[in-house]
Tab-separated table of C-alpha atoms and ligand atoms in Angstrom:
chain	number	residue	atom	x	y	z
A	30	MET	CA	-32.466	-11.417	-29.016
A	31	GLY	CA	-34.097	-11.935	-25.608
A	32	GLN	CA	-35.663	-9.265	-23.551
A	33	GLU	CA	-33.541	-7.110	-21.202
A	34	VAL	CA	-34.926	-7.266	-17.669
A	35	GLN	CA	-33.697	-5.559	-14.485
A	36	ILE	CA	-34.168	-7.634	-11.330
A	37	TYR	CA	-33.456	-4.833	-8.840
A	38	ASP	CA	-34.785	-1.315	-8.920
A	39	LYS	CA	-31.446	0.205	-8.200
A	40	ALA	CA	-27.823	-0.949	-8.231
A	41	ILE	CA	-25.218	0.585	-5.969
A	42	ASP	CA	-23.249	3.211	-7.838
A	43	LYS	CA	-20.055	2.085	-9.562
A	44	GLY	CA	-17.199	1.913	-7.080
A	45	LEU	CA	-19.545	1.408	-4.084
A	46	GLU	CA	-19.184	5.112	-3.251
A	47	GLY	CA	-20.822	5.889	0.081
A	48	VAL	CA	-21.560	2.216	0.837
A	49	VAL	CA	-20.690	1.195	4.388
A	50	ALA	CA	-19.578	-2.411	3.975
A	51	CYS	CA	-18.553	-3.310	7.533
A	52	SER	CA	-18.046	-1.976	11.035
A	53	THR	CA	-14.430	-1.537	12.040
A	54	ALA	CA	-12.535	-0.294	15.084
A	55	ILE	CA	-9.188	-0.070	13.268
A	56	SER	CA	-9.073	3.329	11.613
A	57	SER	CA	-11.427	6.183	10.952
A	58	ILE	CA	-11.607	9.093	8.517
A	59	VAL	CA	-13.760	12.053	9.493
A	60	ASP	CA	-13.393	15.031	7.173
A	61	ALA	CA	-9.597	15.575	7.074
A	62	THR	CA	-8.853	13.674	10.286
A	63	LEU	CA	-7.406	10.170	10.130
A	64	THR	CA	-7.127	8.161	13.336
A	65	TYR	CA	-5.819	4.676	14.071
A	66	CYS	CA	-7.756	3.132	16.986
A	67	GLY	CA	-8.504	6.602	18.329
A	68	TYR	CA	-5.064	8.243	17.886
A	69	THR	CA	-4.601	10.913	15.224
A	70	ILE	CA	-2.120	10.245	12.456
A	71	GLU	CA	-0.276	13.458	13.420
A	72	ASP	CA	0.179	12.193	16.991
A	73	LEU	CA	1.407	8.774	15.841
A	74	ALA	CA	3.693	10.207	13.144
A	75	ALA	CA	5.337	12.495	15.700
A	76	ASN	CA	5.648	10.034	18.567
A	77	SER	CA	5.173	6.401	17.565
A	78	THR	CA	7.165	3.819	15.604
A	79	PHE	CA	6.032	1.406	12.920
A	80	GLU	CA	6.339	-1.517	15.344
A	81	GLU	CA	4.210	0.197	17.975
A	82	THR	CA	1.665	1.200	15.343
A	83	ALA	CA	1.387	-2.418	14.135
A	84	PHE	CA	0.753	-3.532	17.720
A	85	LEU	CA	-1.876	-0.796	18.056
A	86	LEU	CA	-3.677	-1.833	14.868
A	87	TRP	CA	-3.731	-5.536	15.792
A	88	ASN	CA	-4.649	-5.086	19.452
A	89	LYS	CA	-6.595	-1.806	19.274
A	90	ARG	CA	-4.585	-0.353	22.145
A	91	LEU	CA	-1.044	0.886	22.652
A	92	PRO	CA	1.380	-1.601	24.234
A	93	THR	CA	2.995	-1.157	27.626
A	94	GLN	CA	6.795	-0.770	27.578
A	95	VAL	CA	7.219	-4.481	28.379
A	96	GLU	CA	4.720	-5.536	25.699
A	97	LEU	CA	6.379	-3.304	23.119
A	98	GLU	CA	9.850	-4.733	23.783
A	99	LYS	CA	8.452	-8.289	23.556
A	100	PHE	CA	6.601	-7.463	20.334
A	101	LYS	CA	9.712	-5.952	18.715
A	102	LYS	CA	11.790	-8.961	19.756
A	103	GLU	CA	9.266	-11.426	18.361
A	104	LEU	CA	8.921	-9.469	15.134
A	105	SER	CA	12.649	-9.194	14.534
A	106	SER	CA	13.132	-12.911	15.255
A	107	HIS	CA	11.306	-13.470	11.939
A	108	PHE	CA	13.507	-11.270	9.705
A	109	LYS	CA	15.513	-14.291	8.609
A	110	LEU	CA	14.514	-16.106	5.406
A	111	ASP	CA	14.599	-19.909	5.293
A	112	SER	CA	17.479	-21.109	3.063
A	113	GLU	CA	15.153	-23.277	0.924
A	114	PHE	CA	12.878	-20.281	0.488
A	115	VAL	CA	15.876	-18.190	-0.638
A	116	THR	CA	16.565	-20.831	-3.289
A	117	PHE	CA	12.926	-20.476	-4.388
A	118	LEU	CA	13.366	-16.669	-4.569
A	119	LYS	CA	16.539	-17.016	-6.606
A	120	GLY	CA	14.619	-19.121	-9.118
A	121	LEU	CA	12.052	-16.388	-9.765
A	122	PRO	CA	12.548	-14.105	-12.765
A	123	ASN	CA	13.540	-10.632	-11.556
A	124	LYS	CA	14.252	-8.744	-14.779
A	125	ASN	CA	11.572	-7.057	-16.914
A	126	ILE	CA	8.941	-7.739	-14.296
A	127	HIS	CA	7.104	-5.363	-12.002
A	128	PRO	CA	8.332	-5.775	-8.394
A	129	MET	CA	4.713	-6.090	-7.229
A	130	GLU	CA	4.317	-9.223	-9.384
A	131	TRP	CA	7.460	-10.632	-7.778
A	132	LEU	CA	6.331	-9.608	-4.284
A	133	ARG	CA	2.902	-11.199	-4.504
A	134	THR	CA	4.516	-14.419	-5.752
A	135	ALA	CA	7.112	-14.342	-2.971
A	136	VAL	CA	4.505	-13.733	-0.253
A	137	SER	CA	2.271	-16.456	-1.631
A	138	GLY	CA	5.359	-18.700	-1.723
A	139	LEU	CA	6.040	-18.077	1.971
A	140	ALA	CA	2.943	-20.145	2.752
A	141	LEU	CA	4.696	-23.229	1.361
A	142	TRP	CA	7.345	-22.946	4.083
A	143	ASP	CA	4.978	-21.943	6.901
A	144	LYS	CA	3.848	-24.810	9.113
A	145	ASP	CA	0.845	-22.726	10.215
A	146	ALA	CA	-0.215	-21.820	6.661
A	147	GLN	CA	-3.555	-23.615	6.768
A	148	ASP	CA	-4.287	-23.015	10.443
A	149	ILE	CA	-6.577	-20.015	10.879
A	150	SER	CA	-6.869	-20.222	14.663
A	151	ALA	CA	-6.266	-16.921	16.496
A	152	GLU	CA	-2.924	-18.229	17.863
A	153	ALA	CA	-1.646	-19.327	14.435
A	154	ASN	CA	-2.814	-16.048	12.881
A	155	GLN	CA	-0.797	-14.093	15.465
A	156	ARG	CA	2.308	-16.116	14.625
A	157	LYS	CA	1.798	-15.661	10.884
A	158	ALA	CA	1.051	-11.948	11.340
A	159	LEU	CA	4.493	-11.454	12.918
A	160	ARG	CA	6.283	-13.593	10.339
A	161	LEU	CA	4.654	-11.906	7.357
A	162	THR	CA	5.119	-8.363	8.655
A	163	ALA	CA	8.773	-8.967	9.527
A	164	LYS	CA	9.512	-10.461	6.124
A	165	MET	CA	7.825	-7.945	3.846
A	166	GLY	CA	10.632	-5.352	3.943
A	167	VAL	CA	13.278	-8.081	3.855
A	168	LEU	CA	11.676	-9.443	0.672
A	169	VAL	CA	11.528	-6.079	-1.119
A	170	ALA	CA	15.191	-5.412	-0.302
A	171	ALA	CA	16.061	-8.974	-1.401
A	172	LEU	CA	14.491	-8.366	-4.793
A	173	GLU	CA	16.643	-5.265	-5.290
A	174	ARG	CA	19.814	-7.141	-4.359
A	175	LEU	CA	18.986	-10.191	-6.468
A	176	ARG	CA	18.182	-8.170	-9.559
A	177	THR	CA	21.356	-6.109	-9.235
A	178	GLY	CA	23.495	-9.219	-8.667
A	179	LYS	CA	24.377	-8.383	-5.072
A	180	PRO	CA	24.527	-10.942	-2.243
A	181	LEU	CA	21.646	-11.038	0.224
A	182	LEU	CA	22.459	-9.590	3.643
A	183	GLU	CA	21.397	-10.723	7.104
A	184	ALA	CA	18.956	-8.396	8.864
A	185	ARG	CA	19.961	-7.019	12.278
A	186	PRO	CA	17.466	-8.270	14.933
A	187	ASP	CA	18.395	-5.404	17.276
A	188	LYS	CA	17.207	-2.830	14.716
A	189	SER	CA	13.800	-1.742	13.472
A	190	VAL	CA	11.893	-2.665	10.315
A	191	ALA	CA	12.706	0.795	8.881
A	192	TRP	CA	16.435	0.595	9.717
A	193	ASN	CA	16.709	-2.902	8.288
A	194	PHE	CA	14.889	-2.073	5.071
A	195	LEU	CA	17.303	0.776	4.260
A	196	TYR	CA	20.302	-1.285	5.373
A	197	LEU	CA	19.347	-4.407	3.408
A	198	LEU	CA	18.643	-2.314	0.321
A	199	LYS	CA	21.930	-0.406	0.288
A	200	GLY	CA	24.306	-2.563	2.314
A	201	THR	CA	25.441	0.339	4.504
A	202	GLU	CA	24.202	1.567	7.872
A	203	PRO	CA	21.501	4.140	7.150
A	204	ASP	CA	21.514	7.800	8.201
A	205	PRO	CA	19.390	8.120	11.391
A	206	PHE	CA	17.355	10.950	9.822
A	207	HIS	CA	16.535	8.703	6.842
A	208	VAL	CA	15.463	5.947	9.235
A	209	LYS	CA	13.194	8.381	11.083
A	210	VAL	CA	11.645	9.633	7.824
A	211	PHE	CA	11.128	6.115	6.495
A	212	ASP	CA	9.662	4.912	9.789
A	213	THR	CA	7.235	7.855	9.726
A	214	ALA	CA	6.275	6.996	6.135
A	215	LEU	CA	5.560	3.436	7.303
A	216	ILE	CA	3.274	4.774	10.060
A	217	LEU	CA	1.445	7.050	7.609
A	218	HIS	CA	0.759	4.209	5.159
A	219	ALA	CA	-0.161	1.549	7.731
A	220	ASP	CA	-3.941	1.659	7.452
A	221	HIS	CA	-6.693	3.648	5.832
A	222	GLU	CA	-10.145	2.416	6.765
A	223	LEU	CA	-11.864	0.429	4.012
A	224	ASN	CA	-9.483	1.211	1.152
A	225	CYS	CA	-9.509	-0.964	-1.963
A	226	SER	CA	-6.815	-3.436	-0.832
A	227	ALA	CA	-8.096	-3.706	2.771
A	228	PHE	CA	-11.504	-4.526	1.325
A	229	SER	CA	-10.027	-7.249	-0.887
A	230	VAL	CA	-8.170	-8.649	2.148
A	231	ARG	CA	-11.451	-8.752	4.074
A	232	VAL	CA	-13.290	-10.380	1.157
A	233	THR	CA	-10.634	-13.117	0.884
A	234	THR	CA	-10.630	-13.616	4.665
A	235	SER	CA	-14.419	-13.806	4.735
A	236	SER	CA	-14.354	-17.116	2.855
A	237	LEU	CA	-12.186	-18.344	5.797
A	238	SER	CA	-9.203	-18.580	3.500
A	239	ASP	CA	-5.734	-18.245	5.048
A	240	LEU	CA	-3.685	-15.165	5.949
A	241	HIS	CA	-1.100	-15.643	3.168
A	242	ALA	CA	-3.944	-15.760	0.628
A	243	ALA	CA	-5.505	-12.608	2.080
A	244	ILE	CA	-2.217	-10.681	2.018
A	245	THR	CA	-1.521	-11.856	-1.530
A	246	SER	CA	-4.949	-10.466	-2.522
A	247	GLY	CA	-4.026	-7.190	-0.840
A	248	ILE	CA	-0.751	-6.918	-2.755
A	249	GLY	CA	-2.514	-7.654	-6.033
A	250	THR	CA	-5.040	-4.901	-5.342
A	251	LEU	CA	-2.524	-2.347	-4.102
A	252	ARG	CA	-0.505	-2.654	-7.289
A	253	GLY	CA	-2.968	-0.730	-9.513
A	254	PRO	CA	-2.242	2.921	-10.442
A	255	LEU	CA	-5.536	4.102	-8.939
A	256	HIS	CA	-4.411	2.779	-5.538
A	257	GLY	CA	-0.824	2.186	-4.360
A	258	GLY	CA	0.668	2.338	-7.837
A	259	ALA	CA	0.160	6.114	-8.008
A	260	ASN	CA	3.337	7.013	-6.063
A	261	GLU	CA	5.744	5.682	-8.671
A	262	GLN	CA	3.736	7.393	-11.428
A	263	VAL	CA	4.133	10.699	-9.553
A	264	MET	CA	7.936	10.412	-9.560
A	265	LYS	CA	7.986	9.430	-13.220
A	266	MET	CA	5.900	12.529	-13.931
A	267	LEU	CA	8.257	14.801	-11.946
A	268	LEU	CA	11.252	13.417	-13.831
A	269	LYS	CA	9.450	13.815	-17.166
A	270	ILE	CA	8.523	17.436	-16.419
A	271	GLY	CA	12.137	18.052	-15.400
A	272	ASN	CA	11.966	21.641	-14.136
A	273	MET	CA	9.746	24.308	-12.580
A	274	GLU	CA	9.162	26.189	-15.833
A	275	GLU	CA	7.527	23.163	-17.481
A	276	CYS	CA	5.093	22.356	-14.635
A	277	GLU	CA	2.193	24.542	-15.736
A	278	LYS	CA	2.346	23.509	-19.413
A	279	PHE	CA	2.517	19.825	-18.506
A	280	ILE	CA	-0.371	19.842	-16.036
A	281	LYS	CA	-2.579	22.008	-18.258
A	282	GLY	CA	-1.901	19.617	-21.149
A	283	ALA	CA	-2.745	16.573	-19.030
A	284	LEU	CA	-6.008	18.116	-17.826
A	285	GLU	CA	-6.971	19.218	-21.353
A	286	ASN	CA	-6.443	15.628	-22.500
A	287	LYS	CA	-8.665	14.464	-19.606
A	288	GLU	CA	-5.751	12.550	-18.105
A	289	LYS	CA	-5.615	11.991	-14.370
A	290	VAL	CA	-2.698	13.589	-12.599
A	291	MET	CA	-1.401	10.922	-10.262
A	292	GLY	CA	-1.256	11.741	-6.560
A	293	PHE	CA	-4.350	13.959	-6.616
A	294	GLY	CA	-7.942	13.385	-5.650
A	295	HIS	CA	-9.458	11.000	-3.174
A	296	ARG	CA	-12.713	9.126	-2.807
A	297	VAL	CA	-13.103	10.087	0.838
A	298	TYR	CA	-11.002	13.190	1.564
A	299	LYS	CA	-12.514	16.236	-0.032
A	300	ASN	CA	-10.704	18.761	2.205
A	301	GLY	CA	-7.210	17.332	1.977
A	302	ASP	CA	-5.367	14.218	3.025
A	303	PRO	CA	-3.652	14.750	6.415
A	304	ARG	CA	-0.884	12.315	5.467
A	305	ALA	CA	0.093	14.486	2.499
A	306	LYS	CA	0.780	17.440	4.814
A	307	ILE	CA	3.241	15.417	6.911
A	308	LEU	CA	4.936	13.954	3.838
A	309	ARG	CA	5.163	17.426	2.318
A	310	SER	CA	7.340	18.760	5.127
A	311	MET	CA	9.500	15.610	5.077
A	312	SER	CA	9.966	16.051	1.315
A	313	GLN	CA	11.099	19.641	1.829
A	314	GLU	CA	13.627	18.754	4.544
A	315	LEU	CA	15.023	15.742	2.693
A	316	GLY	CA	15.348	17.705	-0.560
A	317	LYS	CA	17.266	20.439	1.269
A	318	ARG	CA	19.604	17.947	2.952
A	319	ARG	CA	20.215	16.105	-0.307
A	320	GLY	CA	20.882	19.309	-2.229
A	321	GLU	CA	17.982	18.563	-4.600
A	322	PRO	CA	15.192	20.937	-3.564
A	323	GLN	CA	13.718	20.919	-7.076
A	324	TRP	CA	11.512	17.838	-6.566
A	325	TYR	CA	9.799	19.458	-3.591
A	326	ASP	CA	9.593	22.853	-5.322
A	327	MET	CA	8.062	21.301	-8.449
A	328	SER	CA	5.641	19.281	-6.321
A	329	VAL	CA	4.470	22.444	-4.555
A	330	ARG	CA	3.984	24.177	-7.921
A	331	ILE	CA	1.949	21.239	-9.286
A	332	ASP	CA	-0.047	21.189	-6.056
A	333	GLU	CA	-0.931	24.900	-6.569
A	334	ILE	CA	-1.843	24.365	-10.217
A	335	MET	CA	-4.069	21.365	-9.435
A	336	GLN	CA	-5.910	23.286	-6.718
A	337	ASP	CA	-6.324	26.264	-9.001
A	338	LYS	CA	-7.381	24.436	-12.159
A	339	LYS	CA	-9.227	21.451	-10.766
A	340	GLY	CA	-9.882	22.091	-7.076
A	341	LEU	CA	-8.073	18.833	-6.252
A	342	LEU	CA	-5.719	18.330	-3.316
A	343	PRO	CA	-2.749	15.953	-3.060
A	344	ASN	CA	-3.177	12.507	-1.534
A	345	VAL	CA	-0.634	10.322	0.295
A	346	ASP	CA	1.056	9.296	-2.955
A	347	PHE	CA	2.007	12.778	-4.103
A	348	TYR	CA	4.704	13.925	-1.666
A	349	SER	CA	5.757	10.373	-0.767
A	350	ALA	CA	7.226	10.128	-4.289
A	351	SER	CA	9.820	12.877	-3.708
A	352	VAL	CA	10.444	11.565	-0.174
A	353	TYR	CA	11.366	8.113	-1.483
A	354	TYR	CA	13.392	9.611	-4.342
A	355	CYS	CA	15.468	11.600	-1.833
A	356	LEU	CA	15.942	8.409	0.203
A	357	ASP	CA	17.481	6.944	-2.958
A	358	ILE	CA	14.917	4.176	-3.282
A	359	PRO	CA	14.450	2.804	-6.825
A	360	ILE	CA	11.196	4.163	-8.299
A	361	ASP	CA	9.626	0.789	-9.041
A	362	LEU	CA	9.963	-0.118	-5.341
A	363	TYR	CA	7.682	2.721	-4.185
A	364	THR	CA	4.546	0.582	-4.398
A	365	PRO	CA	6.209	-2.478	-2.794
A	366	ILE	CA	7.263	-0.317	0.170
A	367	PHE	CA	3.643	0.783	0.511
A	368	ALA	CA	2.984	-2.951	1.057
A	369	VAL	CA	5.824	-3.148	3.632
A	370	SER	CA	3.736	-0.776	5.739
A	371	ARG	CA	0.156	-1.577	4.705
A	372	ILE	CA	0.593	-5.244	5.623
A	373	SER	CA	0.084	-4.114	9.236
A	374	GLY	CA	-3.338	-2.694	8.359
A	375	TRP	CA	-4.254	-5.647	6.133
A	376	ILE	CA	-3.509	-8.012	8.993
A	377	ALA	CA	-5.589	-5.899	11.386
A	378	HIS	CA	-8.507	-6.117	8.932
A	379	ALA	CA	-8.064	-9.857	8.446
A	380	LEU	CA	-7.979	-10.445	12.237
A	381	GLU	CA	-11.074	-8.278	12.727
A	382	GLN	CA	-12.841	-10.120	9.901
A	383	TYR	CA	-11.982	-13.586	11.291
A	384	ALA	CA	-13.197	-12.480	14.721
A	385	GLY	CA	-16.689	-11.579	13.529
A	386	ASN	CA	-16.961	-13.219	10.164
A	387	ARG	CA	-19.786	-13.496	7.720
A	388	ILE	CA	-18.906	-14.250	4.100
A	389	TYR	CA	-19.075	-11.257	1.727
A	390	ARG	CA	-21.594	-12.204	-0.906
A	391	PRO	CA	-23.357	-9.207	-2.430
A	392	ARG	CA	-25.657	-9.415	-5.432
A	393	GLY	CA	-25.130	-8.132	-8.952
A	394	ASN	CA	-27.836	-6.193	-10.689
A	395	TYR	CA	-28.061	-8.281	-13.882
A	396	ILE	CA	-28.743	-6.045	-16.884
A	397	GLY	CA	-28.084	-8.570	-19.698
A	398	HIS	CA	-30.418	-10.604	-21.886
A	399	HIS	CA	-32.997	-13.157	-20.720
A	400	ASP	CA	-34.919	-15.963	-22.369
A	401	LEU	CA	-32.367	-16.795	-25.079
A	402	LYS	CA	-32.373	-20.262	-26.732
A	403	TRP	CA	-29.167	-22.052	-27.619
A	404	VAL	CA	-28.533	-22.563	-31.360
A	405	ALA	CA	-25.853	-24.689	-33.050
A	406	PRO	CA	-22.634	-22.781	-33.949
A	407	ASP	CA	-23.229	-23.211	-37.706
A	408	LYS	CA	-26.673	-21.629	-37.377
A	409	ARG	CA	-25.479	-18.540	-35.473
A	410	LYS	CA	-25.446	-15.173	-37.134
A	411	SER	CA	-22.322	-13.095	-36.693
B	5	LIG	N1	-6.490	14.250	-11.951
B	5	LIG	C1	-7.422	14.849	-12.699
B	5	LIG	N2	-8.733	14.739	-12.500
B	5	LIG	C2	-9.125	13.991	-11.470
B	5	LIG	C3	-8.222	13.329	-10.613
B	5	LIG	C4	-6.853	13.488	-10.893
B	5	LIG	N3	-5.943	12.901	-10.135
B	5	LIG	N4	-8.884	12.664	-9.677
B	5	LIG	C5	-10.199	12.878	-9.910
B	5	LIG	N5	-10.321	13.680	-10.990
B	5	LIG	C6	-11.578	14.128	-11.560
B	5	LIG	C7	-12.191	13.043	-12.414
B	5	LIG	O1	-11.743	13.096	-13.747
B	5	LIG	C8	-13.654	13.307	-12.262
B	5	LIG	O2	-13.963	14.430	-13.071
B	5	LIG	P1	-15.326	14.466	-13.897
B	5	LIG	O3	-16.411	14.439	-12.855
B	5	LIG	O4	-15.215	15.735	-14.658
B	5	LIG	O5	-15.321	13.228	-14.750
B	5	LIG	C9	-13.771	13.770	-10.817
B	5	LIG	O6	-12.506	14.339	-10.494
B	5	LIG	C10	-14.100	12.631	-9.855
B	5	LIG	O7	-13.092	11.627	-9.997
B	5	LIG	P2	-13.315	10.054	-9.880
B	5	LIG	O8	-12.231	9.335	-10.612
B	5	LIG	O9	-14.728	9.727	-10.253
B	5	LIG	O10	-13.134	9.870	-8.332
B	5	LIG	P3	-13.048	8.473	-7.585
B	5	LIG	O11	-13.529	8.738	-6.222
B	5	LIG	O12	-13.692	7.380	-8.367
B	5	LIG	O13	-11.488	8.154	-7.585
B	5	LIG	C11	-9.210	8.373	-7.156
B	5	LIG	C12	-10.617	8.560	-6.598
B	5	LIG	C13	-8.187	8.554	-6.028
B	5	LIG	C14	-9.039	6.951	-7.713
B	5	LIG	C15	-8.978	9.436	-8.261
B	5	LIG	O14	-8.991	10.733	-7.690
B	5	LIG	C16	-7.701	9.193	-9.022
B	5	LIG	O15	-7.703	8.414	-9.980
B	5	LIG	N6	-6.562	9.849	-8.617
B	5	LIG	C17	-5.316	9.615	-9.254
B	5	LIG	C18	-4.700	8.302	-8.756
B	5	LIG	C19	-4.196	8.416	-7.349
B	5	LIG	O16	-3.519	9.363	-6.989
B	5	LIG	N7	-4.488	7.380	-6.567
B	5	LIG	C20	-4.024	7.294	-5.183
B	5	LIG	C21	-5.191	7.376	-4.235
B	5	LIG	S1	-4.644	7.493	-2.562
C-alpha cells in the first residue's frame, strides 16, 4: 500500500471547537449571557414578541411602532397556502415518517410556487423571508391535521404566529397564557450565534444558492438528536422513566453505559444556558395549571442528578420538552416547532452572508494513502 502523508501540520479539532468562522452582528454568547443584536434574551423574553424579534434579527434594530405594525401585517398576509401547493402537500406521505423529513420537503417544495425563488436580490430575499417565516408554523400544523385526517384551517391574519400555530394545530382558540408561553419559546429559540444549522445555512448561502435551499439545509441539520432533535428525546425519556422514584436509577444507568442524557451539555455554555432558566419556570407554571406537575418535578430531579454526577447543566432542549408536553403538542413536532422559530435566525444569517459573501471553502487535512497504482479488479487482493 502507498505511503501515508500528512499535508498540513495540524488539522482543526473535530467539530471545529473554538474556531471562529465568521463575524456576525446577529447574536452573541458571552459566558452565560445570550443577546440578540445587543438585547439580552431575558429582556426580549419578558417584553418582546416573536414578530418583533424576527424584525430585530433581520434589521439589527428594534422596529418603531409603525414599522412593527407594517411588518406584522406583511408577515400575516403570507399565512395562506396556495391551493396547488396544498394539493402537493396532500400528495406527500405523512404516516411512518419523521415530521422533519416532511417539513424539509414541504419547504423545498415552496420554492416551486415562489416567483422569486431564483432571485437572490436583497428585495426578493426580503419578500421570501416574510413568506417562509409566515408559512413555517402553518406547515407544521398542516402536517398534524393531514396525518390525523382533519381538514386544513385558514389562519387568522389579525393574530400572531404563536396564536395561529396553536389554533391551526387544535382547531380551537388557544388559551392566552399558552399563546404567551409559546411566543416566548419562539423568542428563546430564534437564534443562537453560529450553531450547527445556522452554519449550514451560511455555507449553502455562500455558494449564492437561494433562500429556500438555505432554509432546507437548516432544517436538515436541525433534525439531528445532537442539535434540535434533543427536545423530543427528552420527553420520550421523561415518559419512559415515568415517576420521580425511577429518575436516579435511570440516569445512573445511562451514565454507566456512557449514553448521553439528552438536553444536557453544550459546546459553548459551560456555566448554564440562560434559555433553560426561562423555560424552567414556564414548565413549572404550565405543569401546575395543567394539574401535571410531575414532568417539571422529574426534570428538576434529573437536573440535580446530572449536575451532581456529571457536572452538566441543562440546555434549551431540556425544559422545553415539558413545556411543549403541557401545551399538548405531539412529541414528534417538538423539533419542527424549533424550526418555526429558528427560521428567523437562519434568515438573518443568510441575509448577513449574502451582504458580505465569500464562499466557504476550507481545506481537509488528508490522512489517507498516496502513490497507489490502479490494478485490474481480478488482480486485486481482498
Ligand atoms: N450526557 C452525558 N454526558 C455528556 C453529555 C450528556 N448530555 N454531554 C456531554 N457529555 C460528556 C461527553 O460524554 C464527554 O465526556 P468525555 O470527555 O468523558 O468523553 C464530555 O461531556 C464532552 O462532551 P462532547 O460530546 O465532546 O461535547 P460537544 O461539545 O462535542 O457536544 C453537545 C455538545 C450539546 C452535542 C453534547 O453535550 C450532547 O450531545 N448533548 C446531548 C444532546 C443535546 O442535548 N443537544 C442539544 C444541544 S442545545
